[in-house]
Coordinates of C-alpha atoms in Angstrom, one line a residue:
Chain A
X1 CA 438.5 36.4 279.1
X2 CA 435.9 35.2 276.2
X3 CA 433.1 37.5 275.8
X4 CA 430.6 35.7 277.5
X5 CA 432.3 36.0 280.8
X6 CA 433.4 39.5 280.1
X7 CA 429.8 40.2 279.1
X8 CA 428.0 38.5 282.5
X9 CA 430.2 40.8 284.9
X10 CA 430.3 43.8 282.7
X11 CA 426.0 42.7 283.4
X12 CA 426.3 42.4 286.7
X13 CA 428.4 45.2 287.8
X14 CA 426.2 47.4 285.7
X15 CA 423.2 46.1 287.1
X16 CA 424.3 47.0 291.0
X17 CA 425.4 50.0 290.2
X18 CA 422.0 51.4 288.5
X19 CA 419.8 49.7 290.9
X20 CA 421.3 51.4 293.9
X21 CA 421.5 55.1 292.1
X22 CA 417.6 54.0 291.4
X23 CA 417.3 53.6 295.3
X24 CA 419.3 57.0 295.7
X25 CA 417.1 58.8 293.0
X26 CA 413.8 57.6 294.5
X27 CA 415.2 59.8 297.8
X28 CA 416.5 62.7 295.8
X29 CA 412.9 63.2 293.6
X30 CA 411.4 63.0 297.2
X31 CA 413.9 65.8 298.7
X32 CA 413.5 67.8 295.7
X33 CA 410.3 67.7 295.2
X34 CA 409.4 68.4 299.1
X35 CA 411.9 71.5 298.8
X36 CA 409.7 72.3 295.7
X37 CA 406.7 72.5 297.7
X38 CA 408.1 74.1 300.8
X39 CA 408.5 70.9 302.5
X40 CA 411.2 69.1 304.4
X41 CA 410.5 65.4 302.5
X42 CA 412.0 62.5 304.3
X43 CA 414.3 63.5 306.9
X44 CA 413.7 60.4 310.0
X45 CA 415.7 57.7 309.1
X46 CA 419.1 57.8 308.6
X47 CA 421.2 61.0 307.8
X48 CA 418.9 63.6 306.1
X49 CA 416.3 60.6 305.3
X50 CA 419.1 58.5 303.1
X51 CA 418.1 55.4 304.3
X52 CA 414.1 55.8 303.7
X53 CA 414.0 53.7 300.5
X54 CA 415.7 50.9 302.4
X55 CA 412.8 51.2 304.8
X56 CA 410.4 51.6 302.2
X57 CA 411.4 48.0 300.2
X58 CA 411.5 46.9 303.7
X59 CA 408.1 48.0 304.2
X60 CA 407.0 46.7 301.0
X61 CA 407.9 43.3 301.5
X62 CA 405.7 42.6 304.2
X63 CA 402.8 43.5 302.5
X64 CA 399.9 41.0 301.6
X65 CA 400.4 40.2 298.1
X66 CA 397.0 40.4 296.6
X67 CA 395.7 38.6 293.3
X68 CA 392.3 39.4 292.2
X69 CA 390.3 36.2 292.0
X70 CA 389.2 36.8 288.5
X71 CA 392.6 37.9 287.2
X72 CA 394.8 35.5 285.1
X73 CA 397.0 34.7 287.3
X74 CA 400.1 34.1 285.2
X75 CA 399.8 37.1 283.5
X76 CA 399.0 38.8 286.0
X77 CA 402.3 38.0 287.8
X78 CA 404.6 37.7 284.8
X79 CA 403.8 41.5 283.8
X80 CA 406.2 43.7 286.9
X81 CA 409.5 41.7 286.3
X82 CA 409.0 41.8 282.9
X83 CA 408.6 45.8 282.8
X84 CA 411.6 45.7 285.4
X85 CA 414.0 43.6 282.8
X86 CA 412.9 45.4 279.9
X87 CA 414.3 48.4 281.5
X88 CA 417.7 46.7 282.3
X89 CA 417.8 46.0 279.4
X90 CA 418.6 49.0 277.4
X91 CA 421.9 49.2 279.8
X92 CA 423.6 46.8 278.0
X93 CA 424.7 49.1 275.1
X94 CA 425.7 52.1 277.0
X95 CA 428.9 53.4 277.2
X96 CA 429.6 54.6 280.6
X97 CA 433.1 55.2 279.7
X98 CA 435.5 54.5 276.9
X99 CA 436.2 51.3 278.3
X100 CA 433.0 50.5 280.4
X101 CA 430.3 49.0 278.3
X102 CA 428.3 45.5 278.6
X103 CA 427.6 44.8 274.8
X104 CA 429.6 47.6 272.1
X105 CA 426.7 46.1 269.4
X106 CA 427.0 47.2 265.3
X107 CA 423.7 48.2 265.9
X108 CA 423.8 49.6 269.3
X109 CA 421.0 52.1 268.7
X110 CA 418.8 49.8 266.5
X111 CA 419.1 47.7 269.5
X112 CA 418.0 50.6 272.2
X113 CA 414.6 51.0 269.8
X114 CA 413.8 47.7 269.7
X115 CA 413.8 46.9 273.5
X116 CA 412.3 50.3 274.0
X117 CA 409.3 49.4 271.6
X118 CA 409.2 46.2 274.5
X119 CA 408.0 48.8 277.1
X120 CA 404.2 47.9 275.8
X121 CA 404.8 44.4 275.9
X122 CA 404.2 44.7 280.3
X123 CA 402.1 47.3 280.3
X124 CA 399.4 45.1 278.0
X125 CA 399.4 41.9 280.0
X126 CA 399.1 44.0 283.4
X127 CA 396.1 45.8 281.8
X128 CA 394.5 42.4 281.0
X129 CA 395.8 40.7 282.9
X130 CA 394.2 42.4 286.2
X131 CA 390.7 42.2 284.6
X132 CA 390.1 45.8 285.6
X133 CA 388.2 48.3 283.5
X134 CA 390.6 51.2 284.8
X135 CA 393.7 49.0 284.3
X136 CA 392.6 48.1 281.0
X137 CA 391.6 51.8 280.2
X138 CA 394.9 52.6 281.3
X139 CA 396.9 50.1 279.4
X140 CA 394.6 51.2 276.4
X141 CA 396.1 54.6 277.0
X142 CA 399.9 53.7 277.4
X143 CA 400.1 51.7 274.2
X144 CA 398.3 54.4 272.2
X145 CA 400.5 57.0 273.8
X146 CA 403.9 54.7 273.4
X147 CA 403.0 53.7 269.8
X148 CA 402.7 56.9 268.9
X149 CA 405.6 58.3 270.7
X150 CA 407.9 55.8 268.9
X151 CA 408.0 57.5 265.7
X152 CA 409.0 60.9 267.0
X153 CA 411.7 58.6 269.4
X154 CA 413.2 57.1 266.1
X155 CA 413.5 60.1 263.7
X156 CA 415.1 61.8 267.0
X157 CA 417.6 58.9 267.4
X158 CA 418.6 59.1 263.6
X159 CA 419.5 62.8 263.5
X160 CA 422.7 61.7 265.6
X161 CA 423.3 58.3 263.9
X162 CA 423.3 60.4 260.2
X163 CA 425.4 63.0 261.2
X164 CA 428.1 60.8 262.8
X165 CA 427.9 58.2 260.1
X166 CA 427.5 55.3 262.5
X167 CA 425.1 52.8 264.6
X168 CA 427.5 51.7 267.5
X169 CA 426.7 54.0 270.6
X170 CA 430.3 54.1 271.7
X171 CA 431.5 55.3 267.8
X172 CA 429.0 58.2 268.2
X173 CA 430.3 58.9 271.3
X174 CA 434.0 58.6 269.9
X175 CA 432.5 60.5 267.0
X176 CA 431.5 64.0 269.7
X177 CA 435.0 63.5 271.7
X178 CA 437.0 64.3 268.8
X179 CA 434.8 66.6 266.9
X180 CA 432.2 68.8 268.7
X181 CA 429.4 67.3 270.6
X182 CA 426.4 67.2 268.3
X183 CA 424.1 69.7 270.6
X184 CA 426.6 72.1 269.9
X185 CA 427.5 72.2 266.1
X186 CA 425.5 72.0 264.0
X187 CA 423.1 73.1 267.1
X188 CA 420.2 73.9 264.7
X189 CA 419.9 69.7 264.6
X190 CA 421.6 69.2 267.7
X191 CA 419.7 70.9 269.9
X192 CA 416.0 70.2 268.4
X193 CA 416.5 66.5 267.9
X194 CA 417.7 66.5 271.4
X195 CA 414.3 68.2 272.6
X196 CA 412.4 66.2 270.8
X197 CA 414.2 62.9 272.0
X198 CA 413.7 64.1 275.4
X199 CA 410.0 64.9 274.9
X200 CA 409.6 61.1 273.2
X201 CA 411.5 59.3 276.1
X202 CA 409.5 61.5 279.0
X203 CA 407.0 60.5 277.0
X204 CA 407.7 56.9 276.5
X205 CA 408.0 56.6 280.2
X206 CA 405.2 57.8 280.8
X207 CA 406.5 60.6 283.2
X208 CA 404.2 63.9 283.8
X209 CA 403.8 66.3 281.4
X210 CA 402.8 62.9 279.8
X211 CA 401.6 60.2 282.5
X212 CA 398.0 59.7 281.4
X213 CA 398.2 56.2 281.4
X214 CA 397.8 56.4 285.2
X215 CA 396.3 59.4 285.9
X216 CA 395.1 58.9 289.3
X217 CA 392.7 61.7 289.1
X218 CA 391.0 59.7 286.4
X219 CA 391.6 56.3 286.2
X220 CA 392.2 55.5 289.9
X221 CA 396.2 54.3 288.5
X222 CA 395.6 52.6 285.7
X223 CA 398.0 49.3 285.3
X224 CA 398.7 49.2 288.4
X225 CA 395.5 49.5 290.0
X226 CA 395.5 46.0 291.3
X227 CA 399.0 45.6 291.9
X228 CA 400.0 45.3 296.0
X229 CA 403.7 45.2 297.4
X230 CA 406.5 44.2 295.8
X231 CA 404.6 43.8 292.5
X232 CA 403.6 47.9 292.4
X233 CA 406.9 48.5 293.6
X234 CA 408.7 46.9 290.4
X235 CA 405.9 49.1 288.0
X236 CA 407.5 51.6 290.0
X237 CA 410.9 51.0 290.0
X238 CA 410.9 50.0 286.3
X239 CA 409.8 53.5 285.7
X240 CA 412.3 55.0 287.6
X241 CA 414.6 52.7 285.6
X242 CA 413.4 53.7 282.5
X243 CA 413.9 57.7 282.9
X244 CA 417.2 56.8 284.3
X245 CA 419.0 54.8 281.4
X246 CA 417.0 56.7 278.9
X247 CA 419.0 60.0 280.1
X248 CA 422.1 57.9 279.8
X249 CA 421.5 57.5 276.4
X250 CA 420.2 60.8 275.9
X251 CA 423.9 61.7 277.4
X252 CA 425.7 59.3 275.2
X253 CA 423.2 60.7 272.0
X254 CA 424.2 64.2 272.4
X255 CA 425.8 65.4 275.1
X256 CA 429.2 64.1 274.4
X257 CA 428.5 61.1 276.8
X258 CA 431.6 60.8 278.5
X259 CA 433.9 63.1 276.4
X260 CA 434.9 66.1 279.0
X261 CA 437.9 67.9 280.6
X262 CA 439.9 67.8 283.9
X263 CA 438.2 64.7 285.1
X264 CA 437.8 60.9 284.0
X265 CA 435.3 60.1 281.5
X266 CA 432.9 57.2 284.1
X267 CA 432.3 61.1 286.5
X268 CA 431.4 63.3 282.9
X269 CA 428.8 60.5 282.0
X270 CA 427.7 60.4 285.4
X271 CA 426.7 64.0 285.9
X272 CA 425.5 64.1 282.3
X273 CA 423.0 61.3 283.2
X274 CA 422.6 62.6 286.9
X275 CA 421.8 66.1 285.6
X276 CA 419.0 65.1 282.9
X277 CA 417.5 62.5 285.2
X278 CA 417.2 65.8 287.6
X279 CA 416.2 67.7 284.9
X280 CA 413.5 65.0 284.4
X281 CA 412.3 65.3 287.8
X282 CA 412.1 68.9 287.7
X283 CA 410.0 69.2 284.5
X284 CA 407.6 66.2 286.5
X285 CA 407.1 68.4 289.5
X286 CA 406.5 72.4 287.8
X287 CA 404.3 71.1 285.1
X288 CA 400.4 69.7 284.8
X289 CA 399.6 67.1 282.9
X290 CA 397.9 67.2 279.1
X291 CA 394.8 65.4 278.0
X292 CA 395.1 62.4 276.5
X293 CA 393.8 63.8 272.8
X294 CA 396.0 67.0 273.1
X295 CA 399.2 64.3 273.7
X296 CA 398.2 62.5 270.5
X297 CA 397.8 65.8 268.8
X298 CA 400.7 66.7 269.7
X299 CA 402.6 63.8 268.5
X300 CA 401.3 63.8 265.3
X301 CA 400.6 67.1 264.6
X302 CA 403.9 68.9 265.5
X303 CA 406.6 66.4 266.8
X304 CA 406.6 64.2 264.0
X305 CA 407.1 66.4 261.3
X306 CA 409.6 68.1 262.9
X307 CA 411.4 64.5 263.2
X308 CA 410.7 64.2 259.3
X309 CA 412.1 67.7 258.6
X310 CA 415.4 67.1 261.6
X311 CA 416.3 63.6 259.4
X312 CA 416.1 65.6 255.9
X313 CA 418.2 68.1 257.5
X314 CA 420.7 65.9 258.8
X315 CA 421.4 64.2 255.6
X316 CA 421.6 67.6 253.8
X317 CA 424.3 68.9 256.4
X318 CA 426.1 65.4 255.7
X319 CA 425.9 65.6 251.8
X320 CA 427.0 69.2 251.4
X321 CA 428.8 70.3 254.8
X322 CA 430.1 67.8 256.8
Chain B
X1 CA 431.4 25.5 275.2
X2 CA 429.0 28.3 276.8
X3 CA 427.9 28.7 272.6
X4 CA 426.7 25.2 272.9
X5 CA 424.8 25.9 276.0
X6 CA 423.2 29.0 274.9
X7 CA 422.3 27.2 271.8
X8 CA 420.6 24.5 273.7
X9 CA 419.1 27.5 276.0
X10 CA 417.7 29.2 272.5
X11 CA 416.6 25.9 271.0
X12 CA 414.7 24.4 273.6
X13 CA 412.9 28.2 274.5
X14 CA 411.7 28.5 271.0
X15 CA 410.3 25.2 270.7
X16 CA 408.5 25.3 273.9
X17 CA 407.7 29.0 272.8
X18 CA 405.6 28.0 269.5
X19 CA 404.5 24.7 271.4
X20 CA 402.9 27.0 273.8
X21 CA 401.7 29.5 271.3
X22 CA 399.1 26.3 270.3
X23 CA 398.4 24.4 273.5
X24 CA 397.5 27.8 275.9
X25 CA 393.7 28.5 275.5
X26 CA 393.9 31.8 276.8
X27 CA 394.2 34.1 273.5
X28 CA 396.6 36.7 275.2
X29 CA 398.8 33.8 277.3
X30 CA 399.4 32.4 273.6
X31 CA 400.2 35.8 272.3
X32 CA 402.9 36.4 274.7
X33 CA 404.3 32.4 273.8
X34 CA 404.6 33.8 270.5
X35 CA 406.8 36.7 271.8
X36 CA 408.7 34.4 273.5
X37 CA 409.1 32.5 270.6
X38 CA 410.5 35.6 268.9
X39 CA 413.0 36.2 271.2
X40 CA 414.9 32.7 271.7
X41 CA 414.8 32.7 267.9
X42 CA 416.8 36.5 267.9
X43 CA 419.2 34.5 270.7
X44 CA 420.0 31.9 268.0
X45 CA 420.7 34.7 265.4
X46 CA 422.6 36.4 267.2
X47 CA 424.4 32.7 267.9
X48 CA 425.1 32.6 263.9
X49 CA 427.0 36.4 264.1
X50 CA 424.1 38.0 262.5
X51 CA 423.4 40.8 265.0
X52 CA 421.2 43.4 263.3
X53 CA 418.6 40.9 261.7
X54 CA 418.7 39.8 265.6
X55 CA 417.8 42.9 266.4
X56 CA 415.3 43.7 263.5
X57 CA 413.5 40.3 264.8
X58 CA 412.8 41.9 268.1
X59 CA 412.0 45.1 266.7
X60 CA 409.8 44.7 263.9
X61 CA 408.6 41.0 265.0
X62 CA 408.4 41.3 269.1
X63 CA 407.4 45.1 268.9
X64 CA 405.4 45.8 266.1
X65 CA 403.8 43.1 264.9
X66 CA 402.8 41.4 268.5
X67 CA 401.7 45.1 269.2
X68 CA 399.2 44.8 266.5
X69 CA 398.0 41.3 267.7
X70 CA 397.4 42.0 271.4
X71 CA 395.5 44.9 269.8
X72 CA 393.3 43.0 267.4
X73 CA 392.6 39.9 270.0
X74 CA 391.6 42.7 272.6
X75 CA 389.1 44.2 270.2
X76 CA 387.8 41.1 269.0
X77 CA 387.4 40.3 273.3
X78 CA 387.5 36.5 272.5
X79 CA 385.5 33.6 275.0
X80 CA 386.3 30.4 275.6
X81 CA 384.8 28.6 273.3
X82 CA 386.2 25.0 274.4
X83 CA 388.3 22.4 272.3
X84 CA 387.2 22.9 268.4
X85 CA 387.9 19.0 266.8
X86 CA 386.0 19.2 263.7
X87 CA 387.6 19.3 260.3
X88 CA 387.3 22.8 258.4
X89 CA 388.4 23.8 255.1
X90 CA 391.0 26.0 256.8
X91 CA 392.1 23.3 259.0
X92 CA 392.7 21.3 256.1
X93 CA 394.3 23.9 253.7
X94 CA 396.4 24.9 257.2
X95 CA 397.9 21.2 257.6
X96 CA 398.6 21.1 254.0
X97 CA 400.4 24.3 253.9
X98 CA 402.3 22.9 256.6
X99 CA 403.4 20.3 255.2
X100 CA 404.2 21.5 252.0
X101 CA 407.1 24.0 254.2
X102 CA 408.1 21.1 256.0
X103 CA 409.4 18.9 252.5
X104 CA 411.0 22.2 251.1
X105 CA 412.7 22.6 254.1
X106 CA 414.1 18.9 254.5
X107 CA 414.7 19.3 250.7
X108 CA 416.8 22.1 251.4
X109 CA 418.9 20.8 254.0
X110 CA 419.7 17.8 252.0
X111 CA 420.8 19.7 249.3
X112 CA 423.5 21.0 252.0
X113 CA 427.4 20.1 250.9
X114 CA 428.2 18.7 253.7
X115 CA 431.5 20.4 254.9
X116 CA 430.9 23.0 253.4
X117 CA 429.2 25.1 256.0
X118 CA 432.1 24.9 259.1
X119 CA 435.0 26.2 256.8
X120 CA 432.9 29.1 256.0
X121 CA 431.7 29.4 259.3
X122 CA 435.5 29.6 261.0
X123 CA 437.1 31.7 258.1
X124 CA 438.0 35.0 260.4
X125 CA 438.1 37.4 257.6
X126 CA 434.6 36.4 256.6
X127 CA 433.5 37.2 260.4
X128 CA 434.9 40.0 261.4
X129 CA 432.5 41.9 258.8
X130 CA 429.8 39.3 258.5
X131 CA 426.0 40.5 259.6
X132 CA 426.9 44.0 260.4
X133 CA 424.7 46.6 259.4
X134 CA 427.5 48.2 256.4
X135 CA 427.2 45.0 254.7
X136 CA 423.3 44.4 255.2
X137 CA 422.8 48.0 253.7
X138 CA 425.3 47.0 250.9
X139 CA 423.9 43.8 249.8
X140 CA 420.0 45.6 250.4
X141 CA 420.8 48.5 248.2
X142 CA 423.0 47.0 245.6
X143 CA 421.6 42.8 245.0
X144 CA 418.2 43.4 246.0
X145 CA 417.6 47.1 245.6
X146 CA 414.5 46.2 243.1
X147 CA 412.6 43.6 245.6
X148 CA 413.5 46.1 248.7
X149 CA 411.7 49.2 246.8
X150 CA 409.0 46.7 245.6
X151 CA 408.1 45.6 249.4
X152 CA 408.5 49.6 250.2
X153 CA 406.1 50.5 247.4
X154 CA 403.3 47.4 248.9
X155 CA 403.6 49.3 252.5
X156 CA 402.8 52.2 251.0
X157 CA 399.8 51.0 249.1
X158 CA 398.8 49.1 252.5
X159 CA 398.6 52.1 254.5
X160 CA 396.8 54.0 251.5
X161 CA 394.4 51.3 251.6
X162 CA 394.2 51.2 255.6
X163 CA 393.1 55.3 255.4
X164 CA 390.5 54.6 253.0
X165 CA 388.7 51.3 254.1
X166 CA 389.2 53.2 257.6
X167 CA 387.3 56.4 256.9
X168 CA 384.4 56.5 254.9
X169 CA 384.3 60.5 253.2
X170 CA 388.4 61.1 252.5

């Protein structure tokens, strides 16, 4: 088998698999956030509700798909796919076991910043694109908020690439399965870089504490303002995307990926990624969102420093410890 | 065989890329050609084995500088203006430019050995190590250690210079 085929199924196996748990995670944040609240969440169709996001898409589809008149039109409908494939994207370097991996790139992890840094690319032409003052507000927020968060992002994603010597995603994961998994020794880097990495992607994804770029109390919802039906439903999905591979990676970074006893590695990366994407979800629905200058502040004030001072220490522990 | 096609995928995308980065009249639509453009060009990179400058293209090309663009054309908000045929100094200095990189390219190429280039190309030792990111850093910090912390020093006088033209009491 030559790599191009190998690489295309790899692709497309991949690709089923993490659009269906998306469908699956859109009902569990539902559940878990109605239990949350003291609520039932969707419970009509199919056993306990399962089959809702089917009906939603289904839903979806039949809706009028609206394009303001004085919108660019291409742009305007170029921008969901785009933020929907970007998030794909990032799949193609992680290892989801020892043997299950679309791309094992020398630069694996060089390659997960750069597509990441992609994530404004969409959210830019849907803001002008729509020719919207709260879209463009909005998209004026995201890319000051995803700029910004890319620094903190990248020193965070170093700490693990220093320590284990290496840029392939599947060597650092090698690298934790026969030493120690790097959030627990040396767990004075491990565990802050992993904070901070999680704080960056939340971040990056725009998730609450951090969603300001469509802050519905403010900005009606920003990008997507003028986006109807299956078009707001990619947006959507792309972030739900997003969160979801980015905990994979956050898994693979630090948690050991899928290093683990008693049970094959494809279940340990699972519930790794399962259980931060949860995690994710659980953060979303207990805390309130910050303001849009305390975010900055908060970048730039606090988290990159501590990046700075996490990649100093790293190389230290590497020249006279490890 | 699927090399060749992708090569022909990669080709014709970047030229219709920059072609489109020119023609659109829409500041943004040509912006987003230009990204385009970026990308089909990482493809071909990545077609020669050279993986992490395919990856630094869309990073530092795709991402950051495109970033800066969309940023700049947004604060500028430019109009349509319509078509613009007269001849400026620019224009002129522009097309000059352009074809002074065109001779020095074909100049280059001519200079090729012929052969040369497919023996190197399918000797496997060479490959297996050729473009990763160990040898990049090698060559970067041993060969061209001097121009790399020149360019680093220039960044650093750039964003010096940004802070102070930025803010007016430092």
């Amino acid at each position: 088998m030559t790599d191009f085929t190998h690489g295309a199924l790899y692709g497309g196996g991949i690709i089923t698999v993490i659009m269906t748990l998306v469908a699956l995670a859109l009902w569990g944040e539902r559940k878990m956030a109605a239990r949350m609240q003291s609520r039932l969440g969707p419970t009509l169709v199919g056993p306990f509700g399962l089959l809702q996001p089917v009906a939603d898409v289904l839903k979806l589809l039949q809706k009028e798909d609206i394009v303001p008149d004085e919108a660019d039109r291409v742009l305007f409908n170029l921008a969901p796919p785009l933020g929907a494939i970007g998030a794909l994207a990032v799949a193609a370097v992680v290892p989801f076991s020892a043997s299950i991996i679309g791309a094992d790139l020398d630069a694996g992890v060089l390659y997960l910043l750069a597509i990441g840094a992609l994530g404004v690319l969409p959210v830019f032409i849907a803001g002008w694109g729509s020719n919207n003052k709260f879209a463009l507000l909005g998209a004026m927020r995201a890319i000051a908020q995803s700029v910004s968060y890319e620094v903190p992002l990248v020193l965070a994603a170093l700490v693990p690439v220093i320590l284990t010597g290496t840029m392939k995603v599947s060597a650092i994961v090698e690298y934790q399965a026969q030493h120690h998994w790097l959030i627990a020794w040396p767990f004075f880097l491990g565990v802050p870089a992993f904070v901070l990495f999680m704080l960056a992607m939340l971040a990056e994804s725009n998730r609450i504490p951090f969603d300001i770029p469509e802050a519905e109390s403010e900005l009606v919802a920003g990008i997507t303002t003028e986006y109807t039906g299956m078009k707001f439903a990619l947006f959507y999905m792309a972030e739900y995307l997003h969160t979801l591979i980015a905990s994979a990676v956050a898994a693979a970074l630090f948690l050991g990926g899928w290093d683990g006893p008693f049970a094959p590695g494809l279940h340990w990366m699972a519930a790794k990624t399962l259980g931060l994407f949860a995690f994710v979800y659980w953060v979303r629905w207990t805390l309130l969102r910050f303001r849009s200058d305390q975010l900055m502040a908060l970048c730039w004030r606090w988290l990159v420093p501590t990046g700075v001072a996490l990649v100093l220490g790293a190389a230290l522990w590497v020249v006279f410890v490890g | 065989m699927a090399e060749q096609v992708l090569f022909w995928v990669f080709a014709i995308g970047t030229i219709a890329g920059a072609g489109g980065v020119i023609a659109v009249r829409n500041p943004v639509a040509s912006a987003i050609s230009l990204v385009a453009t970026f990308f089909f060009l990482a493809g071909t990179y990545v077609l020669l084995w050279a993986h992490t400058i395919a990856v630094i293209q869309v990073l530092v090309y795709a991402g950051a500088i495109m970033v800066l663009f969309l940023f700049v054309i947004m604060l500028l908000s430019l109009t349509d203006h319509g078509p613009i045929v007269q001849l400026s100094p620019s224009r002129i200095a522009g097309a000059l430019a352009t074809a002074a990189l065109l001779a020095s390219l074909v100049g280059v190429f001519r200079k090729l050995p012929p052969g040369d280039t497919v023996t190197w190309a399918t000797d496997a030792s060479r490959l297996s190590s050729f473009g990763t990111l160990k040898e990049l850093g090698a060559v970067l910090y041993t060969q061209w250690l001097f121009p790399f912390e020149a360019v680093s020093l220039l960044l650093l006088v750039a964003i010096v210079g940004a802070v102070v033209v930025a803010k007016a009491r430092v």
